[in-house]
Coordinates of N, CA and C in Angstrom, one line a residue:
Chain N
M1 N 128.5 123.4 35.3 CA 128.0 124.0 36.5 C 126.5 124.0 36.5
S2 N 125.9 123.4 37.4 CA 124.4 123.3 37.4 C 123.9 124.5 38.2
V3 N 122.6 124.8 38.0 CA 122.0 125.9 38.6 C 122.0 125.8 40.1
K4 N 121.9 124.5 40.6 CA 121.8 124.3 42.0 C 123.0 124.7 42.8
D5 N 124.3 124.4 42.3 CA 125.4 124.7 43.1 C 126.1 126.0 42.6
S6 N 125.5 126.8 41.7 CA 126.2 127.9 41.2 C 126.5 129.0 42.2
Q7 N 125.6 129.2 43.2 CA 125.8 130.2 44.2 C 127.0 129.9 45.1
L8 N 127.1 128.6 45.4 CA 128.3 128.2 46.3 C 129.6 128.4 45.5
K9 N 129.5 128.0 44.2 CA 130.7 128.1 43.4 C 131.2 129.6 43.2
I10 N 130.1 130.5 43.1 CA 130.4 131.9 42.9 C 131.1 132.4 44.2
L11 N 130.6 132.0 45.4 CA 131.2 132.4 46.6 C 132.6 131.9 46.8
L12 N 132.8 130.6 46.4 CA 134.2 130.1 46.5 C 135.1 130.8 45.6
R13 N 134.6 131.1 44.3 CA 135.5 131.7 43.4 C 135.9 133.1 43.9
T14 N 134.9 133.8 44.6 CA 135.2 135.1 45.1 C 136.3 135.2 46.1
V15 N 136.3 134.1 47.0 CA 137.4 134.1 48.0 C 138.7 133.9 47.3
S16 N 138.8 133.2 46.2 CA 140.1 133.0 45.6 C 140.4 134.1 44.5
N17 N 139.4 134.9 44.2 CA 139.6 136.0 43.2 C 139.0 137.3 43.7
Y18 N 139.9 138.1 44.4 CA 139.4 139.3 45.0 C 139.2 140.5 44.1
D19 N 139.4 140.2 42.8 CA 139.2 141.3 41.8 C 137.8 141.6 41.6
E20 N 136.9 140.7 41.9 CA 135.5 140.9 41.6 C 134.8 141.6 42.8
H21 N 134.8 143.0 42.6 CA 134.3 143.8 43.7 C 132.8 143.5 44.0
G22 N 132.0 143.4 43.0 CA 130.6 143.1 43.2 C 130.3 141.9 44.0
T23 N 131.1 140.8 43.7 CA 130.9 139.6 44.4 C 131.5 139.7 45.8
L24 N 132.5 140.5 46.0 CA 133.2 140.7 47.3 C 132.2 141.4 48.2
A25 N 131.5 142.5 47.6 CA 130.5 143.2 48.4 C 129.4 142.3 48.8
Y26 N 129.0 141.4 47.9 CA 127.9 140.4 48.2 C 128.3 139.5 49.3
A27 N 129.6 139.0 49.2 CA 130.1 138.1 50.3 C 130.2 138.8 51.6
F28 N 130.7 140.0 51.7 CA 130.8 140.8 52.9 C 129.4 141.1 53.5
H29 N 128.4 141.4 52.6 CA 127.1 141.7 53.0 C 126.5 140.5 53.7
R30 N 126.7 139.3 53.1 CA 126.2 138.0 53.7 C 126.8 137.8 55.0
L31 N 128.2 137.9 55.1 CA 128.9 137.6 56.3 C 128.5 138.5 57.4
T32 N 128.5 139.8 57.1 CA 128.1 140.8 58.2 C 126.6 140.5 58.6
G33 N 125.8 140.2 57.6 CA 124.3 139.9 57.9 C 124.2 138.8 58.9
V34 N 124.9 137.7 58.6 CA 124.8 136.5 59.5 C 125.4 136.9 60.9
I35 N 126.5 137.6 61.0 CA 127.0 138.0 62.2 C 126.0 138.9 63.0
L36 N 125.4 139.8 62.3 CA 124.4 140.8 63.0 C 123.2 140.0 63.4
A37 N 122.7 139.0 62.6 CA 121.5 138.2 63.0 C 121.9 137.4 64.3
G38 N 123.1 136.8 64.3 CA 123.5 136.1 65.5 C 123.6 137.0 66.7
Y39 N 124.2 138.2 66.5 CA 124.3 139.1 67.6 C 122.9 139.6 68.1
L40 N 122.0 139.7 67.2 CA 120.6 140.2 67.6 C 120.0 139.3 68.7
F41 N 120.2 137.9 68.5 CA 119.6 137.0 69.4 C 120.4 137.0 70.8
L42 N 121.7 137.1 70.7 CA 122.5 137.2 71.9 C 122.1 138.5 72.7
H43 N 121.9 139.6 71.9 CA 121.6 140.9 72.5 C 120.3 140.8 73.3
I44 N 119.3 140.3 72.7 CA 118.0 140.2 73.3 C 118.0 139.3 74.5
W45 N 118.8 138.2 74.3 CA 118.9 137.2 75.4 C 119.6 137.8 76.7
T46 N 120.7 138.6 76.4 CA 121.4 139.1 77.6 C 120.6 140.2 78.2
L47 N 119.8 141.0 77.4 CA 119.0 142.1 78.0 C 117.8 141.5 78.8
S48 N 117.5 140.2 78.5 CA 116.4 139.6 79.2 C 116.7 139.4 80.7
S49 N 117.9 139.7 81.1 CA 118.3 139.6 82.6 C 117.4 140.6 83.3
S50 N 116.8 141.6 82.6 CA 115.9 142.6 83.2 C 114.7 141.9 83.9
T51 N 114.4 140.7 83.3 CA 113.2 140.0 83.9 C 113.5 139.3 85.2
V52 N 114.8 139.1 85.5 CA 115.2 138.5 86.7 C 115.1 139.5 87.9
S53 N 115.9 140.6 87.7 CA 115.8 141.7 88.7 C 116.6 142.8 88.2
P54 N 116.3 144.0 88.6 CA 117.1 145.2 88.2 C 118.6 145.0 88.5
A55 N 118.9 144.4 89.7 CA 120.3 144.2 90.1 C 121.0 143.2 89.1
A56 N 120.3 142.2 88.7 CA 120.9 141.2 87.7 C 121.2 141.9 86.4
F57 N 120.3 142.8 86.0 CA 120.5 143.6 84.7 C 121.8 144.4 84.9
D58 N 121.9 145.1 86.0 CA 123.1 146.0 86.2 C 124.4 145.2 86.2
V59 N 124.4 144.0 86.8 CA 125.6 143.2 86.8 C 125.9 142.8 85.4
T60 N 124.9 142.4 84.6 CA 125.2 141.9 83.2 C 125.7 143.1 82.4
L61 N 125.1 144.3 82.5 CA 125.5 145.4 81.7 C 126.9 146.0 82.2
G62 N 127.2 145.7 83.5 CA 128.5 146.1 84.0 C 129.6 145.3 83.4
T63 N 129.3 144.0 83.1 CA 130.3 143.1 82.5 C 130.6 143.6 81.1
F64 N 129.5 144.1 80.4 CA 129.7 144.6 79.0 C 130.4 145.9 78.9
N65 N 130.8 146.5 80.0 CA 131.5 147.8 80.0 C 133.0 147.5 80.1
Q66 N 133.4 146.2 80.1 CA 134.8 145.9 80.2 C 135.5 146.1 78.8
P67 N 136.8 146.4 78.8 CA 137.5 146.7 77.6 C 137.3 145.6 76.5
L68 N 137.3 144.3 76.8 CA 137.1 143.3 75.8 C 135.8 143.5 75.0
F69 N 134.7 143.8 75.8 CA 133.4 143.9 75.2 C 133.3 145.3 74.4
L70 N 134.0 146.3 74.9 CA 134.0 147.6 74.2 C 134.7 147.4 72.9
A71 N 135.8 146.6 72.9 CA 136.5 146.3 71.6 C 135.6 145.6 70.6
L72 N 134.8 144.6 71.2 CA 133.9 143.9 70.4 C 132.7 144.8 69.9
D73 N 132.4 145.8 70.6 CA 131.4 146.8 70.2 C 131.9 147.5 68.9
V74 N 133.2 147.7 68.8 CA 133.8 148.4 67.6 C 133.7 147.4 66.4
A75 N 133.9 146.1 66.7 CA 133.7 145.2 65.6 C 132.3 145.1 65.2
L76 N 131.4 145.2 66.1 CA 129.9 145.3 65.8 C 129.6 146.5 65.0
L77 N 130.2 147.6 65.4 CA 129.9 148.9 64.7 C 130.4 148.7 63.2
A78 N 131.6 148.1 63.1 CA 132.1 147.9 61.7 C 131.2 147.1 60.9
A79 N 130.7 145.9 61.4 CA 129.8 145.0 60.7 C 128.5 145.8 60.4
A80 N 127.9 146.4 61.3 CA 126.7 147.1 61.1 C 126.8 148.3 60.1
S81 N 127.9 149.0 60.2 CA 128.2 150.2 59.3 C 128.3 149.7 57.9
F82 N 129.2 148.6 57.7 CA 129.3 148.1 56.3 C 128.0 147.6 55.8
H83 N 127.3 146.9 56.6 CA 126.0 146.3 56.1 C 125.0 147.4 55.8
A84 N 125.0 148.5 56.6 CA 124.1 149.6 56.3 C 124.5 150.4 55.0
F85 N 125.8 150.7 54.9 CA 126.3 151.4 53.7 C 126.1 150.6 52.4
N86 N 126.5 149.3 52.5 CA 126.3 148.5 51.3 C 124.8 148.2 51.0
G87 N 124.0 148.1 52.1 CA 122.6 147.9 51.9 C 122.0 149.1 51.2
L88 N 122.4 150.4 51.6 CA 121.9 151.6 50.9 C 122.4 151.6 49.5
R89 N 123.6 151.1 49.3 CA 124.1 151.0 47.9 C 123.2 150.1 47.1
I90 N 122.8 148.9 47.6 CA 121.9 148.0 46.9 C 120.6 148.7 46.6
I91 N 120.0 149.4 47.6 CA 118.7 150.1 47.4 C 118.9 151.1 46.3
F92 N 120.0 151.9 46.3 CA 120.2 152.8 45.2 C 120.2 152.2 43.8
F93 N 120.9 151.0 43.8 CA 120.9 150.3 42.5 C 119.5 149.8 42.1
D94 N 118.7 149.4 43.1 CA 117.4 149.0 42.8 C 116.5 150.1 42.2
L95 N 116.9 151.3 42.7 CA 116.2 152.5 42.2 C 116.8 153.0 40.9
G96 N 117.8 152.3 40.4 CA 118.4 152.7 39.1 C 119.5 153.8 39.3
I97 N 119.9 154.1 40.5 CA 120.9 155.1 40.8 C 122.2 154.5 41.0
G98 N 123.2 155.0 40.2 CA 124.6 154.6 40.4 C 125.0 153.2 39.9
I99 N 124.2 152.6 39.0 CA 124.5 151.3 38.6 C 125.8 151.2 37.9
K100 N 126.2 152.3 37.2 CA 127.5 152.3 36.5 C 128.7 152.7 37.5
R101 N 128.4 152.9 38.7 CA 129.4 153.2 39.7 C 129.5 152.2 40.8
Q102 N 129.4 150.9 40.5 CA 129.3 149.9 41.5 C 130.6 149.7 42.2
K103 N 131.7 149.8 41.5 CA 133.0 149.6 42.1 C 133.3 150.8 43.1
L104 N 133.1 152.0 42.5 CA 133.3 153.2 43.3 C 132.5 153.2 44.6
S105 N 131.2 152.8 44.5 CA 130.3 152.9 45.7 C 130.7 151.8 46.7
F106 N 131.2 150.7 46.2 CA 131.7 149.7 47.1 C 132.9 150.2 47.9
V107 N 133.9 150.8 47.2 CA 135.1 151.4 47.8 C 134.6 152.4 48.8
L108 N 133.6 153.3 48.4 CA 133.1 154.3 49.3 C 132.5 153.7 50.6
S109 N 131.8 152.6 50.4 CA 131.2 151.9 51.6 C 132.3 151.5 52.6
M110 N 133.4 150.9 52.0 CA 134.5 150.5 52.9 C 135.2 151.7 53.6
I111 N 135.3 152.8 52.8 CA 136.0 154.0 53.4 C 135.1 154.6 54.5
L112 N 133.8 154.7 54.3 CA 132.9 155.3 55.3 C 132.9 154.4 56.5
T113 N 132.9 153.1 56.3 CA 133.0 152.1 57.5 C 134.3 152.4 58.2
G114 N 135.4 152.5 57.5 CA 136.7 152.7 58.1 C 136.7 154.0 58.9
I115 N 136.1 155.0 58.4 CA 136.1 156.3 59.1 C 135.4 156.2 60.4
L116 N 134.2 155.5 60.4 CA 133.4 155.3 61.6 C 134.2 154.5 62.7
V117 N 134.9 153.5 62.2 CA 135.7 152.6 63.1 C 136.8 153.4 63.7
V118 N 137.5 154.3 62.9 CA 138.6 155.1 63.5 C 138.0 156.1 64.5
L119 N 136.9 156.7 64.2 CA 136.2 157.6 65.2 C 135.9 156.9 66.5
A120 N 135.3 155.6 66.4 CA 135.0 154.9 67.5 C 136.2 154.5 68.4
V121 N 137.3 154.1 67.7 CA 138.5 153.7 68.4 C 139.1 154.9 69.1
E122 N 139.0 156.1 68.4 CA 139.5 157.3 69.0 C 138.7 157.6 70.3
L123 N 137.4 157.4 70.3 CA 136.6 157.6 71.5 C 136.9 156.7 72.6
L124 N 137.3 155.4 72.2 CA 137.6 154.4 73.3 C 138.9 154.5 73.9
I125 N 139.9 155.0 73.1 CA 141.3 155.1 73.6 C 141.4 155.7 75.1
P126 N 140.8 156.8 75.3 CA 140.9 157.4 76.7 C 140.2 156.4 77.7
L127 N 139.2 155.7 77.3 CA 138.6 154.7 78.3 C 139.5 153.6 78.6
F128 N 140.2 153.1 77.6 CA 141.1 152.0 77.7 C 142.3 152.3 78.6
F129 N 142.9 153.5 78.3 CA 144.2 153.8 79.0 C 144.0 154.9 80.1
G130 N 142.9 155.5 80.2 CA 142.7 156.5 81.2 C 142.4 156.0 82.6
K131 N 141.6 154.9 82.6 CA 141.2 154.4 83.9 C 142.2 153.4 84.6
G132 N 142.9 152.7 83.8 CA 143.9 151.8 84.3 C 143.4 150.5 84.9
Chain O
M1 N 113.3 127.2 36.8 CA 112.6 128.1 37.8 C 111.5 127.4 38.4
N2 N 111.3 127.7 39.7 CA 110.1 127.1 40.4 C 108.9 128.0 40.2
T3 N 108.0 127.4 39.4 CA 106.8 128.2 39.0 C 105.7 128.1 39.9
D4 N 105.7 127.1 40.8 CA 104.6 126.9 41.7 C 104.6 127.9 42.9
V5 N 105.6 128.8 42.9 CA 105.6 129.8 43.9 C 104.8 131.0 43.5
G6 N 103.9 131.5 44.3 CA 103.1 132.6 44.0 C 103.9 133.9 43.7
R7 N 103.3 134.8 42.9 CA 104.1 136.0 42.5 C 104.4 136.9 43.7
G8 N 103.4 137.0 44.6 CA 103.6 137.9 45.7 C 104.5 137.3 46.8
F9 N 104.8 136.1 46.7 CA 105.5 135.3 47.7 C 106.9 135.9 47.9
S10 N 107.6 136.3 46.9 CA 108.9 136.9 47.0 C 109.0 138.4 46.9
T11 N 108.1 139.0 46.2 CA 108.1 140.4 45.9 C 107.8 141.2 47.2
I12 N 106.9 140.8 48.0 CA 106.5 141.5 49.2 C 107.6 141.4 50.2
P13 N 108.2 140.2 50.5 CA 109.4 140.2 51.4 C 110.5 141.1 50.9
W14 N 110.7 141.0 49.6 CA 111.8 141.8 49.0 C 111.6 143.3 49.3
L15 N 110.4 143.8 49.1 CA 110.1 145.2 49.4 C 110.2 145.5 50.8
L16 N 109.6 144.6 51.7 CA 109.7 144.9 53.2 C 111.1 144.9 53.7
Q17 N 112.0 144.1 53.0 CA 113.4 144.0 53.4 C 114.0 145.4 53.2
R18 N 113.7 146.1 52.1 CA 114.2 147.4 51.8 C 113.6 148.5 52.7
I19 N 112.3 148.4 52.9 CA 111.6 149.3 53.8 C 112.2 149.2 55.2
S20 N 112.3 148.0 55.8 CA 112.9 147.8 57.1 C 114.3 148.2 57.2
A21 N 115.1 148.1 56.0 CA 116.5 148.5 56.0 C 116.6 150.0 56.2
V22 N 115.8 150.8 55.5 CA 115.8 152.2 55.7 C 115.4 152.6 57.1
V23 N 114.3 152.0 57.6 CA 113.9 152.3 59.0 C 115.0 152.0 60.0
L24 N 115.7 150.8 59.7 CA 116.8 150.4 60.7 C 118.0 151.4 60.6
V25 N 118.3 152.0 59.5 CA 119.4 152.9 59.4 C 119.1 154.1 60.4
F26 N 117.9 154.6 60.4 CA 117.6 155.7 61.3 C 117.5 155.3 62.8
L27 N 116.8 154.1 63.0 CA 116.6 153.7 64.4 C 117.9 153.2 65.0
L28 N 118.8 152.6 64.2 CA 120.0 152.1 64.8 C 121.0 153.2 65.1
I29 N 120.9 154.3 64.4 CA 121.7 155.5 64.7 C 121.3 156.0 66.1
I30 N 120.0 156.1 66.3 CA 119.4 156.5 67.6 C 119.9 155.5 68.7
H31 N 119.7 154.2 68.4 CA 120.0 153.1 69.3 C 121.5 153.2 69.8
F32 N 122.4 153.3 68.8 CA 123.8 153.4 69.1 C 124.1 154.6 69.9
W33 N 123.5 155.7 69.5 CA 123.8 157.0 70.1 C 123.4 157.0 71.6
V34 N 122.2 156.5 71.8 CA 121.6 156.5 73.2 C 122.4 155.5 74.1
G35 N 122.6 154.3 73.5 CA 123.2 153.2 74.2 C 124.7 153.3 74.5
H36 N 125.4 153.9 73.6 CA 126.9 153.9 73.7 C 127.5 155.3 73.8
Y37 N 127.0 156.3 73.0 CA 127.7 157.5 72.8 C 127.3 158.5 73.9
A38 N 126.0 158.6 74.2 CA 125.5 159.6 75.1 C 126.2 159.6 76.5
N39 N 126.4 158.3 77.0 CA 127.0 158.2 78.3 C 128.2 157.3 78.2
L40 N 129.2 157.7 77.3 CA 130.3 156.9 77.0 C 131.1 156.6 78.3
G41 N 131.4 155.3 78.4 CA 132.3 154.9 79.5 C 131.6 154.5 80.8
T42 N 130.3 154.9 80.9 CA 129.6 154.5 82.1 C 128.6 153.3 81.7
P43 N 128.6 152.3 82.6 CA 127.7 151.2 82.2 C 126.2 151.6 82.2
I44 N 125.4 151.0 81.3 CA 124.0 151.3 81.3 C 123.4 150.6 82.5
T45 N 122.5 151.4 83.3 CA 121.9 150.8 84.4 C 120.4 150.6 84.2
F46 N 119.8 149.7 85.0 CA 118.3 149.5 85.0 C 117.6 150.8 85.2
A47 N 118.1 151.6 86.2 CA 117.4 152.9 86.6 C 117.4 153.8 85.4
D48 N 118.5 153.9 84.6 CA 118.6 154.8 83.5 C 117.5 154.4 82.4
V49 N 117.5 153.1 82.1 CA 116.6 152.6 81.1 C 115.2 152.8 81.5
H50 N 114.9 152.5 82.8 CA 113.6 152.7 83.4 C 113.1 154.1 83.2
M51 N 114.0 155.1 83.5 CA 113.6 156.5 83.4 C 113.3 156.8 81.9
R52 N 114.2 156.3 81.0 CA 114.0 156.6 79.6 C 112.7 156.0 79.0
L53 N 112.4 154.9 79.5 CA 111.2 154.2 79.0 C 109.9 154.7 79.6
Q54 N 109.9 155.7 80.5 CA 108.7 156.3 81.0 C 108.1 157.2 79.9
N55 N 108.9 157.5 78.8 CA 108.4 158.3 77.7 C 107.8 157.3 76.7
A56 N 106.5 157.4 76.4 CA 105.8 156.5 75.5 C 106.5 156.5 74.1
V57 N 107.0 157.6 73.6 CA 107.7 157.7 72.3 C 108.8 156.7 72.2
V58 N 109.6 156.7 73.3 CA 110.8 155.8 73.4 C 110.3 154.3 73.3
V59 N 109.2 154.0 74.0 CA 108.7 152.6 74.0 C 108.3 152.2 72.6
I60 N 107.6 153.2 71.9 CA 107.2 152.9 70.5 C 108.4 152.8 69.6
I61 N 109.4 153.7 69.7 CA 110.6 153.6 68.9 C 111.4 152.2 69.1
D62 N 111.5 151.8 70.4 CA 112.2 150.6 70.7 C 111.4 149.4 70.2
S63 N 110.1 149.4 70.3 CA 109.3 148.3 69.7 C 109.4 148.2 68.2
M64 N 109.4 149.4 67.6 CA 109.5 149.5 66.1 C 110.9 148.9 65.7
L65 N 111.9 149.3 66.5 CA 113.3 148.8 66.2 C 113.3 147.2 66.3
L66 N 112.7 146.7 67.4 CA 112.6 145.3 67.7 C 112.0 144.5 66.5
I67 N 110.8 145.0 66.1 CA 110.0 144.4 65.0 C 110.8 144.4 63.7
S68 N 111.3 145.6 63.3 CA 112.0 145.7 62.0 C 113.3 144.9 62.0
V69 N 114.0 144.9 63.1 CA 115.3 144.2 63.1 C 115.1 142.7 63.1
V70 N 114.1 142.2 63.8 CA 113.8 140.7 63.8 C 113.3 140.3 62.4
F71 N 112.4 141.1 61.8 CA 112.0 140.8 60.4 C 113.2 140.8 59.4
H72 N 114.0 141.9 59.5 CA 115.1 142.1 58.6 C 116.1 140.9 58.7
G73 N 116.4 140.6 59.9 CA 117.4 139.5 60.2 C 116.9 138.1 59.7
L74 N 115.6 137.8 60.1 CA 115.1 136.5 59.7 C 114.8 136.4 58.2
N75 N 114.3 137.5 57.6 CA 114.1 137.5 56.2 C 115.4 137.4 55.4
G76 N 116.5 138.0 56.0 CA 117.8 137.8 55.4 C 118.3 136.4 55.5
V77 N 118.0 135.7 56.6 CA 118.3 134.3 56.7 C 117.6 133.5 55.6
R78 N 116.3 133.8 55.5 CA 115.5 133.2 54.4 C 116.1 133.4 53.0
N79 N 116.5 134.7 52.8 CA 117.1 134.9 51.5 C 118.4 134.1 51.2
I80 N 119.1 133.8 52.3 CA 120.3 133.0 52.2 C 119.9 131.6 51.9
I81 N 118.9 131.1 52.6 CA 118.4 129.7 52.4 C 118.0 129.6 50.9
L82 N 117.3 130.6 50.4 CA 116.8 130.6 49.0 C 117.9 130.5 48.0
D83 N 119.1 131.0 48.4 CA 120.3 130.9 47.5 C 121.0 129.6 47.5
Y84 N 120.8 128.7 48.4 CA 121.5 127.5 48.5 C 120.6 126.3 48.5
P85 N 119.8 126.1 47.4 CA 118.8 125.0 47.4 C 119.5 123.6 47.4
S86 N 120.8 123.5 47.1 CA 121.4 122.2 47.2 C 121.7 121.8 48.6
I87 N 121.9 122.8 49.5 CA 122.2 122.5 50.9 C 120.9 122.3 51.7
L88 N 120.0 123.3 51.5 CA 118.7 123.3 52.2 C 117.6 123.7 51.3
P89 N 116.8 122.7 50.8 CA 115.8 123.0 49.8 C 114.7 123.9 50.5
H90 N 114.3 125.0 49.8 CA 113.4 125.9 50.3 C 112.0 125.4 50.1
N91 N 111.2 125.6 51.2 CA 109.8 125.3 51.0 C 109.0 126.2 52.0
R92 N 107.7 126.2 52.0 CA 106.9 127.0 52.8 C 107.1 126.8 54.3
S93 N 107.4 125.5 54.7 CA 107.6 125.2 56.1 C 108.8 125.9 56.7
I94 N 109.9 126.1 55.9 CA 111.0 126.9 56.4 C 110.6 128.3 56.7
S95 N 109.8 128.9 55.8 CA 109.3 130.3 56.0 C 108.4 130.3 57.2
L96 N 107.6 129.3 57.4 CA 106.7 129.2 58.6 C 107.5 129.1 59.9
I97 N 108.6 128.3 59.9 CA 109.4 128.2 61.0 C 110.1 129.5 61.4
L98 N 110.6 130.2 60.3 CA 111.2 131.5 60.6 C 110.2 132.5 61.1
L99 N 109.0 132.4 60.6 CA 107.9 133.3 61.0 C 107.6 133.1 62.5
I100 N 107.6 131.8 62.9 CA 107.3 131.5 64.3 C 108.4 132.0 65.2
I101 N 109.7 131.7 64.8 CA 110.9 132.2 65.5 C 110.8 133.7 65.7
G102 N 110.4 134.4 64.6 CA 110.3 135.9 64.6 C 109.3 136.4 65.6
I103 N 108.1 135.8 65.5 CA 107.0 136.2 66.5 C 107.4 135.9 67.9
A104 N 108.0 134.8 68.1 CA 108.5 134.4 69.5 C 109.5 135.4 70.0
T105 N 110.5 135.8 69.1 CA 111.5 136.7 69.5 C 111.0 138.1 69.8
V106 N 110.0 138.6 69.0 CA 109.4 139.9 69.3 C 108.7 139.8 70.7
I107 N 107.9 138.7 70.9 CA 107.2 138.6 72.2 C 108.2 138.6 73.4
F108 N 109.3 137.8 73.2 CA 110.4 137.7 74.2 C 111.0 139.1 74.4
G109 N 111.2 139.8 73.3 CA 111.9 141.1 73.4 C 111.0 142.1 74.2
I110 N 109.7 142.1 73.9 CA 108.8 143.0 74.6 C 108.6 142.6 76.1
Y111 N 108.7 141.2 76.3 CA 108.7 140.7 77.7 C 109.9 141.2 78.5
S112 N 111.0 141.3 77.8 CA 112.3 141.8 78.4 C 112.2 143.3 78.6
L113 N 111.5 144.0 77.8 CA 111.4 145.4 77.9 C 110.4 145.8 79.0
Y114 N 109.4 145.0 79.3 CA 108.3 145.3 80.2 C 108.8 145.7 81.6
P115 N 109.8 145.0 82.2 CA 110.2 145.4 83.6 C 110.7 146.9 83.6
F116 N 111.2 147.4 82.5 CA 111.7 148.8 82.4 C 110.6 149.8 82.5
I117 N 109.4 149.3 81.9 CA 108.3 150.2 81.9 C 107.6 150.3 83.2
T118 N 107.5 149.1 83.9 CA 106.8 149.1 85.2 C 107.8 149.4 86.3
G119 N 109.1 149.2 86.1 CA 110.0 149.4 87.2 C 110.4 148.2 88.0
A120 N 109.7 147.1 87.6 CA 110.0 145.7 88.2 C 110.0 145.7 89.8
G121 N 108.9 146.2 90.3 CA 108.7 146.2 91.8 C 109.7 147.0 92.6
R122 N 110.3 148.1 92.0 CA 111.2 148.9 92.8 C 110.4 149.8 93.7

């Protein structure tokens, strides 16, 4: 295994071997990072409808209040939450805090993300089924 | 190891990535709260945002969010490129392209924010 392709091999090995928590956290951090970076540009682009007219902006934002987009907002919250919790986990490791608790803190990141998603879904349920 | 890369070349982006990360945790909580939670179920309107952006503090917070998130996102993309030299060899021109994309995105973001400050001829 050469130095050049080692990163790719690590990533491929992770997908086939989910016992490696650290590498799984790394892969999820990458995946959510790429998703969030892509979303950022879409987000700024859609909000730029404000430069057309106030009415155009209201039409665009009205579209995003539909159930499909609210559900996608939950997926966005999940990606952002995991990326934030795992990012803080990385910063703590950089500061020398919790290096011996890497597996526990990864599981904690997942649990905290799960809690936020459940809370968000709970908030959305009345919106989905209340209005008809 | 690539030894012709200056020492500050990777350390400063590394540090800024962590600083912007901590800033983003706080600013995104505010952003999600204002955008989604405060008026749950009602669409965001131009008039609402226009009213909110009359406060200079909100304009500063939104601009800080824009700058930190664009830096964090594009520096993250750079970090990924650095990890896969066999697919895309890293060099200074890639960093320069990402820098130009970042500056353009911040300018475009502020350009999109501007009608909310002025009210766009309402």
